[in-house]
Coordinates of C-alpha atoms and ligand atoms in Angstrom, one line a residue:
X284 CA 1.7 20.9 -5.3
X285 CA 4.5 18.6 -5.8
X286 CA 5.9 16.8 -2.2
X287 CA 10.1 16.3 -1.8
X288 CA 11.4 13.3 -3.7
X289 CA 12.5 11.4 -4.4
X290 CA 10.0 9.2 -2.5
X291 CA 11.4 5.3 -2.2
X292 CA 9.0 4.2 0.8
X293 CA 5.5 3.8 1.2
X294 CA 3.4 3.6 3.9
X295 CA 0.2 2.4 2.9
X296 CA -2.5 2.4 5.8
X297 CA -6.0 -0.1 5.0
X298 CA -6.4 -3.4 3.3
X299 CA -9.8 -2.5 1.5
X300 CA -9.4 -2.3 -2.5
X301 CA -7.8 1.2 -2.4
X302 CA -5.2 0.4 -0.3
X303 CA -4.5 -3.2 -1.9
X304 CA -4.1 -1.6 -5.7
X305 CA -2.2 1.6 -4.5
X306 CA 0.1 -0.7 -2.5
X307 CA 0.3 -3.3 -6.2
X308 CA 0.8 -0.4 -8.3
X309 CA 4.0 1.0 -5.6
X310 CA 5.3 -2.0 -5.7
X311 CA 4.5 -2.3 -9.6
X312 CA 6.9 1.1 -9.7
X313 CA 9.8 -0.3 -7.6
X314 CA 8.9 1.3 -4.1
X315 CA 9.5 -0.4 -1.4
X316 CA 5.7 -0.6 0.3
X317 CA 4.1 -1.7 3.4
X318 CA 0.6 -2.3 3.6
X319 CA -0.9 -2.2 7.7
X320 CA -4.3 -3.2 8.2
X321 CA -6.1 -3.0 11.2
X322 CA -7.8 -7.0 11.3
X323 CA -7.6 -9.4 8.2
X324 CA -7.7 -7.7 4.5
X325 CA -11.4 -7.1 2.7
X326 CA -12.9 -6.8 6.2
X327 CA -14.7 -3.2 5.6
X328 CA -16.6 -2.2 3.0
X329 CA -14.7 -4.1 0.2
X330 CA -16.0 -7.6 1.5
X331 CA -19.5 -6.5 1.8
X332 CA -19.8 -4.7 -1.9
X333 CA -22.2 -4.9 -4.7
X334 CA -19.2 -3.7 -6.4
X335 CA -21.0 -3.6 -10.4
X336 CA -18.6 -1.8 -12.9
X337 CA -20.6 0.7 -14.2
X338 CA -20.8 4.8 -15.1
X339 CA -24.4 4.6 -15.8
X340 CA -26.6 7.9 -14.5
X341 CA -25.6 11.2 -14.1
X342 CA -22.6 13.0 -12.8
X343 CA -20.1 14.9 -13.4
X344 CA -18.1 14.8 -17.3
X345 CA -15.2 14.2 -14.7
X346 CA -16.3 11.4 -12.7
X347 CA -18.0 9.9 -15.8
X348 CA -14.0 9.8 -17.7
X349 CA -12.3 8.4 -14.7
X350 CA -15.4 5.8 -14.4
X351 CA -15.0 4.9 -17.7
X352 CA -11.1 4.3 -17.3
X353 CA -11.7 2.9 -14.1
X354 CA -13.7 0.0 -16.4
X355 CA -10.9 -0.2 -19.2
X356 CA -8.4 -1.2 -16.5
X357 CA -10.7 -4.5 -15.4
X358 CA -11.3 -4.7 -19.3
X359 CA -7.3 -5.5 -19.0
X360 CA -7.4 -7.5 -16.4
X361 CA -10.2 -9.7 -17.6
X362 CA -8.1 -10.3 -20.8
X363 CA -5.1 -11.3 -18.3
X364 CA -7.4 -13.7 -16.4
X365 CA -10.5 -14.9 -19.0
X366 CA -12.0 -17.9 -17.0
X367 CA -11.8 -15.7 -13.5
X368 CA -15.1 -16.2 -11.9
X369 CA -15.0 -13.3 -10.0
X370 CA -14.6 -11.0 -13.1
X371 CA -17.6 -10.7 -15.3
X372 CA -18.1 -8.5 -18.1
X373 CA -22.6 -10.1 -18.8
X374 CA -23.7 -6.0 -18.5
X375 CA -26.4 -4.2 -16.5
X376 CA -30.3 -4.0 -16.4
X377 CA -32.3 -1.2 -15.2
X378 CA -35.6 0.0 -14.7
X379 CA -37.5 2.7 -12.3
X380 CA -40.7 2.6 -10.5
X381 CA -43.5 3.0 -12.1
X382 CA -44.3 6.7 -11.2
X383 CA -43.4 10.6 -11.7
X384 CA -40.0 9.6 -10.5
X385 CA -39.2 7.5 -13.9
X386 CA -36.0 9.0 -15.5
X387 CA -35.7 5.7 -18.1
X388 CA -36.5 7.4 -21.1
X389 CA -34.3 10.4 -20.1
X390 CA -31.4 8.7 -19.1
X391 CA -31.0 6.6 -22.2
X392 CA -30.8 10.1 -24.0
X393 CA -28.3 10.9 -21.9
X394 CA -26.0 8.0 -22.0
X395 CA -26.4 7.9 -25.8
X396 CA -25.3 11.5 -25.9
X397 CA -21.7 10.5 -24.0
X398 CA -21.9 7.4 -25.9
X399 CA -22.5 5.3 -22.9
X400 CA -23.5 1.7 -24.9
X401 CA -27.3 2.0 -24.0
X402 CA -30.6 0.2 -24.9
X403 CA -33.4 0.9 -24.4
X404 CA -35.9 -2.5 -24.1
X405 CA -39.5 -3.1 -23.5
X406 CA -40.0 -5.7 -21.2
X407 CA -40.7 -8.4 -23.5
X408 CA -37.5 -8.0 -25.6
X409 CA -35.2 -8.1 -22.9
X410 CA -34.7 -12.2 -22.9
X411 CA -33.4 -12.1 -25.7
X412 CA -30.7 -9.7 -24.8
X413 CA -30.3 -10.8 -21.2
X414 CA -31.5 -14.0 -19.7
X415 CA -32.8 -14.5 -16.0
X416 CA -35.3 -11.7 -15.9
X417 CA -39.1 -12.0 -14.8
X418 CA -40.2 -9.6 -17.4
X419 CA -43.4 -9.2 -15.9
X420 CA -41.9 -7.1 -13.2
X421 CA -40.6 -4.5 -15.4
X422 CA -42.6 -1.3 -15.4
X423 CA -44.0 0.2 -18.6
X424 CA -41.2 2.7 -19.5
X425 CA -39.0 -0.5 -20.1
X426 CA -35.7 -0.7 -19.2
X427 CA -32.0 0.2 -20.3
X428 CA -29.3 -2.7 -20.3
X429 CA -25.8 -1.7 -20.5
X430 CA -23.8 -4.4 -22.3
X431 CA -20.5 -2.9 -21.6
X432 CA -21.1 -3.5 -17.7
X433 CA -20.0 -6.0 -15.4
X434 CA -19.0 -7.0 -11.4
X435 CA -16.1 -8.2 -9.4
X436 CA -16.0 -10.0 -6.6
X437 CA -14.0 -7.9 -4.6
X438 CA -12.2 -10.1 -2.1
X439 CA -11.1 -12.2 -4.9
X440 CA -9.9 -9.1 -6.5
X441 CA -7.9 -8.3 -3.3
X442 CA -5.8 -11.9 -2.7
X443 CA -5.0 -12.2 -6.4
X444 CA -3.6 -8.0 -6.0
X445 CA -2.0 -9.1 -2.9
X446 CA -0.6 -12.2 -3.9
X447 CA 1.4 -9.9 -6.8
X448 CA 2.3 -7.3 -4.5
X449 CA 4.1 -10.3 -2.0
X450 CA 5.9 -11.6 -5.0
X451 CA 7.3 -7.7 -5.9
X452 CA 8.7 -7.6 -2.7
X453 CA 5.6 -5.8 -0.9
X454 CA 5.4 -6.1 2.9
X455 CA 1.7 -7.0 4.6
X456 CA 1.1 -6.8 7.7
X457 CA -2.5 -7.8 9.0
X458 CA -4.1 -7.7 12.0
X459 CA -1.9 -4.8 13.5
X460 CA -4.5 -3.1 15.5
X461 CA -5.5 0.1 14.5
X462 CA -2.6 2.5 12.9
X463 CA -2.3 6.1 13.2
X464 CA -0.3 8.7 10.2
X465 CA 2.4 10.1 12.1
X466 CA 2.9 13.8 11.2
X467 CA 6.2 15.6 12.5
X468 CA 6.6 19.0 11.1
X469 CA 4.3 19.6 8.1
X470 CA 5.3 15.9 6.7
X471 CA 3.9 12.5 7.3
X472 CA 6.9 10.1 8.3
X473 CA 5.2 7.0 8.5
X474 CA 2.3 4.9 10.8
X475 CA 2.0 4.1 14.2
X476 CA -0.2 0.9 15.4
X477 CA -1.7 1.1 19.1
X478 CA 0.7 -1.5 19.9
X479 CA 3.6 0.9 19.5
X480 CA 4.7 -0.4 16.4
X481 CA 6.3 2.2 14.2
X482 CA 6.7 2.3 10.2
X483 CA 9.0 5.0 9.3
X484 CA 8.1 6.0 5.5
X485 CA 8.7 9.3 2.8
X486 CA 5.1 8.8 2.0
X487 CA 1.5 7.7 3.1
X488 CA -1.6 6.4 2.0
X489 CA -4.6 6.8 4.2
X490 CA -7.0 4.5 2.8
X491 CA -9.1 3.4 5.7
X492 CA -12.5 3.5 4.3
X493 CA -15.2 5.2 6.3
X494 CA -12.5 6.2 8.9
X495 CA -10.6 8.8 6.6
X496 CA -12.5 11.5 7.4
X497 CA -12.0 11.1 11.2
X498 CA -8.7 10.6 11.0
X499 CA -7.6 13.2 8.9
X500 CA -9.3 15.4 10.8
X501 CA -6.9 14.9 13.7
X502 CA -4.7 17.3 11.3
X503 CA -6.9 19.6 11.7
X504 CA -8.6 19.2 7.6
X505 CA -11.9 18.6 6.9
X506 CA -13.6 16.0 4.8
X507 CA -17.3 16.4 4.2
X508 CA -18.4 12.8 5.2
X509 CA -22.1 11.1 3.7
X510 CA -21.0 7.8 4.8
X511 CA -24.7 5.7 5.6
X512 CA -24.5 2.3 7.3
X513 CA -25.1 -0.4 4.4
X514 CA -26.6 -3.7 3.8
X515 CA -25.7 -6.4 1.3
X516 CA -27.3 -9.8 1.7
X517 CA -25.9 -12.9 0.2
X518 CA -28.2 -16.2 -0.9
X519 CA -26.9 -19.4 -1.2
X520 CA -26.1 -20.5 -4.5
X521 CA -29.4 -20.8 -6.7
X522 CA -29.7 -22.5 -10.7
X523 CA -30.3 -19.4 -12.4
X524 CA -29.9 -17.8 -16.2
X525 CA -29.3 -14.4 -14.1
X526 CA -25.9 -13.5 -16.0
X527 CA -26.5 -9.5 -15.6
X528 CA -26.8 -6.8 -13.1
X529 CA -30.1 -6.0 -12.0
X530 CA -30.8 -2.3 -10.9
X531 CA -34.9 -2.1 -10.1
X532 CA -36.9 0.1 -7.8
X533 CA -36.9 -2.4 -4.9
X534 CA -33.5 -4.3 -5.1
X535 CA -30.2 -4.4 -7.0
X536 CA -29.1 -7.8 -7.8
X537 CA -25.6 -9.2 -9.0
X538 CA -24.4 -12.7 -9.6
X539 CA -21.3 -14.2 -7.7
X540 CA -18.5 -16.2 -8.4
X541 CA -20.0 -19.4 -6.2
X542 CA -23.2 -18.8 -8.2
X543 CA -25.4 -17.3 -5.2
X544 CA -26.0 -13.7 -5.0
X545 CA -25.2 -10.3 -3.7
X546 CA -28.5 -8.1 -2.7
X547 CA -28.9 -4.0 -1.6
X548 CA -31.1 -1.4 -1.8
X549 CA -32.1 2.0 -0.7
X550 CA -34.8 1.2 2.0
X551 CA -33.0 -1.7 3.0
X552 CA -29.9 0.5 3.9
X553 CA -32.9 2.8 5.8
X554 CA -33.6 0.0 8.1
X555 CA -30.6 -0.5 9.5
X556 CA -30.8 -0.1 13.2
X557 CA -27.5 1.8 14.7
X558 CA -26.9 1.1 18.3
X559 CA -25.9 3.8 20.6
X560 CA -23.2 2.0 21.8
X561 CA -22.0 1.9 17.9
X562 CA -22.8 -1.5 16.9
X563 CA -25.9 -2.2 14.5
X564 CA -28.5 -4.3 13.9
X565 CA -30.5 -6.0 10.8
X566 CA -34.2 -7.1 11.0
X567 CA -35.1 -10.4 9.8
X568 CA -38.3 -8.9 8.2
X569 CA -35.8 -6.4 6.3
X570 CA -33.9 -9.6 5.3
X571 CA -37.0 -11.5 4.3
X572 CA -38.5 -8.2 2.2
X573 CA -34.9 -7.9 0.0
X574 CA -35.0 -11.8 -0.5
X575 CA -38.6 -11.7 -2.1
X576 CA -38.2 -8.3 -3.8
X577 CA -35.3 -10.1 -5.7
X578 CA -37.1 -13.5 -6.0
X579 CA -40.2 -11.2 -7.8
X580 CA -37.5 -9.6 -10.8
X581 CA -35.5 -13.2 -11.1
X582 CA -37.8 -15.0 -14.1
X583 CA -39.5 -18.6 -12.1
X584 CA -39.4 -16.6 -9.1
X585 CA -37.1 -18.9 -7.7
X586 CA -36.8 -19.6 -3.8
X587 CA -34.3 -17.7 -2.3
X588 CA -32.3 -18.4 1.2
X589 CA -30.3 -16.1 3.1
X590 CA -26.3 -17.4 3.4
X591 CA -24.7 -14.2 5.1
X592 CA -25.1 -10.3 5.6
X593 CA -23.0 -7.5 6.0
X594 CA -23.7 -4.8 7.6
X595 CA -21.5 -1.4 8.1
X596 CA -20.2 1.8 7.2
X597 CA -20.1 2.5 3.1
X598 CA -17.7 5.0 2.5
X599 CA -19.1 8.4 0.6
X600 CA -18.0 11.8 0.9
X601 CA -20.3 14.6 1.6
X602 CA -20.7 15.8 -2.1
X603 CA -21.0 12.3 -3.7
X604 CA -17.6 12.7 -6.0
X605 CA -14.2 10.7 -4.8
X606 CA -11.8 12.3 -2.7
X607 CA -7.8 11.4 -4.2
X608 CA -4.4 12.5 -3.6
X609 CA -2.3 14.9 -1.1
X610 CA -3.5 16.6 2.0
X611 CA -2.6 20.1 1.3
X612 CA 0.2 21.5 3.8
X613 CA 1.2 18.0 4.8
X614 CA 3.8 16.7 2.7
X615 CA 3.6 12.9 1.6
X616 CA 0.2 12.6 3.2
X617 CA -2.2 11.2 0.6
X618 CA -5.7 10.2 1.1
X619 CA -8.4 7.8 -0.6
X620 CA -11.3 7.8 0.1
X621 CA -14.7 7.2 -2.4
X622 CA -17.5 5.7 -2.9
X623 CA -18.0 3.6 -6.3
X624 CA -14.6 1.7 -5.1
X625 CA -15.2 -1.3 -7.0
X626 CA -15.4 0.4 -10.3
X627 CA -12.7 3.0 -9.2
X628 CA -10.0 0.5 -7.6
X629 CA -7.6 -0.2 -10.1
X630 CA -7.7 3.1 -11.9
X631 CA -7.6 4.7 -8.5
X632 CA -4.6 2.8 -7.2
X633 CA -2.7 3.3 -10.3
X634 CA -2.9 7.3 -10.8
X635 CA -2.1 7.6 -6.6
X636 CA 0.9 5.2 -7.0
X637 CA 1.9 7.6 -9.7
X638 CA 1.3 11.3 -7.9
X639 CA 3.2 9.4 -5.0
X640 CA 6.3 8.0 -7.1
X641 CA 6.1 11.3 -9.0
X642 CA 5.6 13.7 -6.9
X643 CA 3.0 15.2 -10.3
X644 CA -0.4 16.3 -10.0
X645 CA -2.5 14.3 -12.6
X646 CA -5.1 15.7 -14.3
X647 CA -7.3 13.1 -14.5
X648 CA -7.7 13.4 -10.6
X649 CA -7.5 17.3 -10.1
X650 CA -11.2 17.9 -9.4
X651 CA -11.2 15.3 -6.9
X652 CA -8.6 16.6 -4.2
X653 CA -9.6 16.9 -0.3
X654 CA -8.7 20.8 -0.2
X655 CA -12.2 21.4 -1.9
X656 CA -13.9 21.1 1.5
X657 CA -11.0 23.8 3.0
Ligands
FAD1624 C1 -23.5 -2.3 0.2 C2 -22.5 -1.6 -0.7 C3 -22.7 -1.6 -2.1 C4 -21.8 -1.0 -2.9 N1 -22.0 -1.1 -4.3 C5 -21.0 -0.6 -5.1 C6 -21.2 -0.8 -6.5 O1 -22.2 -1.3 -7.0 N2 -20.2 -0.4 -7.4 C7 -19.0 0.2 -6.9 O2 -18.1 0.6 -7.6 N3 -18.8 0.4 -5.5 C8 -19.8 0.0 -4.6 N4 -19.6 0.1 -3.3 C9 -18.5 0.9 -2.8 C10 -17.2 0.2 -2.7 O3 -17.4 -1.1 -2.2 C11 -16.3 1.0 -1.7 O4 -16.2 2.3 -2.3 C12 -14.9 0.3 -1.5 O5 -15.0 -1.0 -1.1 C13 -14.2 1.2 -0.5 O6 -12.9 0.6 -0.3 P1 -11.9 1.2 0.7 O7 -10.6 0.6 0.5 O8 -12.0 2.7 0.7 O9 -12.5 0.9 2.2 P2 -12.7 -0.5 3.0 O10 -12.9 -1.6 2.1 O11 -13.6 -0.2 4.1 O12 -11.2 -0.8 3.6 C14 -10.7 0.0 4.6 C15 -9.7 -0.9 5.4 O13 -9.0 -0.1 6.3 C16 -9.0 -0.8 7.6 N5 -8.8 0.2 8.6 C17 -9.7 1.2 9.0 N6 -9.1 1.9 10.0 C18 -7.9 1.5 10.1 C19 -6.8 1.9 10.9 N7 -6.9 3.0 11.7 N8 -5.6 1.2 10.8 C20 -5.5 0.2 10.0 N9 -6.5 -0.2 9.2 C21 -7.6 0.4 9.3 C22 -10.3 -1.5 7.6 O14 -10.3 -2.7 8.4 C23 -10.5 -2.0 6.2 O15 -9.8 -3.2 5.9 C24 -20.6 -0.5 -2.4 C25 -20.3 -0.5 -1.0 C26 -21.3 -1.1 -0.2 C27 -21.0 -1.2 1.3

């Protein structure tokens, strides 16, 4: 489907990655672009992100190419900005639990069949590939580390895209309350905050995180939502060799730029309590458990101390893959939302500034439009 153009002004709705490098890559393209966000920028998921670069697992040969791109771009931008501390390129270490549910040895196969850079490591040869690891706490099937890996620190990622899109002429406006896409007969023509301020556009971008689905839903389309509530815990800094990141059973683990780190996991995220009322709530034992699960892989077992949390919504759609591009029957209304945002966000922003400057389809994202949950 190819919307009217040409298109020479952009409404872009959410200051979470998505929204940030769709809004760069607009302004990148000449179009005048305003970027609304509800409170101050990185506030949603995007400021409370593992956010490791990867494509490691299985998915779909799809998701797995636009991964993969997804990683060239930061290759790029790592070239442009070599000393950033918030862009690492020190790979990823994995290993499972020591049970039936073990998939190392078959997931190395895999990822050496796509070519995925893969090793496989006993636990006593991983020093020497990757320092920082208590090698004791790697289970008997070893573990794969992925040198072509990395992390971002997201929020850093966001000012230094937003300080690029100001200087192209971008307009940001923060802390507008919540906006709404305003559709009048079949076509989006622009946002409305709830304090009645209008922004009349040819085109919008919907990239409110875990709120997409809601909100496009008001039009009457359906977005299969599997959005849990998340948990990342930050230490304060700690004098460690940890230069990877560390996927195990009972915590993921990533460096960050102030030399602390980021912490989730799976039964973590389970213990979440959500309020009635909406709000949620984290136990200090749950707290406690993820600091010593990651203080148990780190090699001295080092003492770690809880700095901050955040807690909330992490976006997902129903079937896993990332939902890109027009809202069929609406002209100029374009969504984004995915999980995997971090690896995804520059690629992302780049091929949706495109469709919308273009008005063409691209490839790379047709088996990730929202009309597959029609
Ligand atoms: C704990 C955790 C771990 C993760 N780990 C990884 C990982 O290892 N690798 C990876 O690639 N990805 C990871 N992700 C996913 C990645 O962080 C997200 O996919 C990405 O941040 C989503 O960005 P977004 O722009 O869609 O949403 P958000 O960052 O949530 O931004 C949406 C923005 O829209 C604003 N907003 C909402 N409603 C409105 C409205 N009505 N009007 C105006 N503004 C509005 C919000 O305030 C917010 O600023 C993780 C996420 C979490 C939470």
């Amino acid at each position: 489907m190819v919307t009217s153009h040409p298109v020479s002004k952009v409404v872009v709705v959410g200051g979470g990655i998505f929204g940030v490098s769709t809004a760069v890559h607009l302004a990148r393209l000449g179009i005048e672009t305003i970027l609304v966000n509800d409170g101050p920028l990185a506030k949603g998921a995007s400021g409370r992100s593992l956010s490791w670069l990867n494509s490691a697992r299985k998915r779909s040969a799809e998701y797995h190419r636009l991964r993969m791109i997804g990683i060239d771009r930061y290759r790029t931008l790592s070239a442009r900005y070599p000393d950033a501390a918030w862009l690492r390129f020190d790979g990823g270490l994995t290993w499972d639990a020591d049970d039936a549910s073990n998939q190392i040895a078959d997931v190395f196969a895999h990822e050496k069949d796509l070519g995925y850079d893969a090793q496989h490591l006993t636990a006593a040869a991983i020093a020497a590939v990757t320092p920082g690891v208590a090698a004791g706490a790697v289970t008997p099937q070893g573990a794969i580390f992925n040198p072509g890996e990395g992390w971002v620190d997201l929020p850093s990622l966001i000012d230094a895209l937003i300080a690029e899109f100001v200087e192209r002429g971008g307009r940001l406006v923060t802390d507008a309350g919540r906006a709404t896409v305003t559709v009048v007969d079949g076509r989006a023509t622009g946002a409305t905050t709830t304090s009645g301020i209008d922004f009349p556009a040819d085109a919008v971008l919907l990239a409110t995180g875990s709120d997409v689905p809601r909100m496009v839903a008001a039009t009457g389309h359906h977005i299969e939502d599997g959005t849990p509530i998340a948990l990342l815990v930050r230490t304060k800094p700690v004098d460690l060799a940890l230069r990877a990141v560390l996927n195990t059973p009972r915590v993921a683990i990533r460096p960050t730029p102030d030399g602390a780190l980021a912490l989730d996991s799976a039964w973590s995220e389970e213990e979440v309590i959500i309020n009635a009322d909406g709000t949620y709530g984290v136990k200090g034992s749950t707290i406690d458990g993820l600091l010593e699960q990651a203080a148990k892989v780190l090699e001295g077992h080092p003492k770690l101390e809880l700095e901050s949390y955040g807690v909330g919504p992490k976006p997902i759609p129903g079937d896993g893959e990332p939902v890109f591009g027009l809202l069929k029957d609406i002209q100029g209304y374009y969504v984004a939302f995915s999980h995997s945002g971090a690896t995804l966000g520059l690629i992302a922003g780049e091929l949706i500034a495109d469709e919308i400057a273009t008005g063409r389809e691209h490839p790379l994202l047709a088996k990730f439009r929202p009309s597959r949950f029609a």
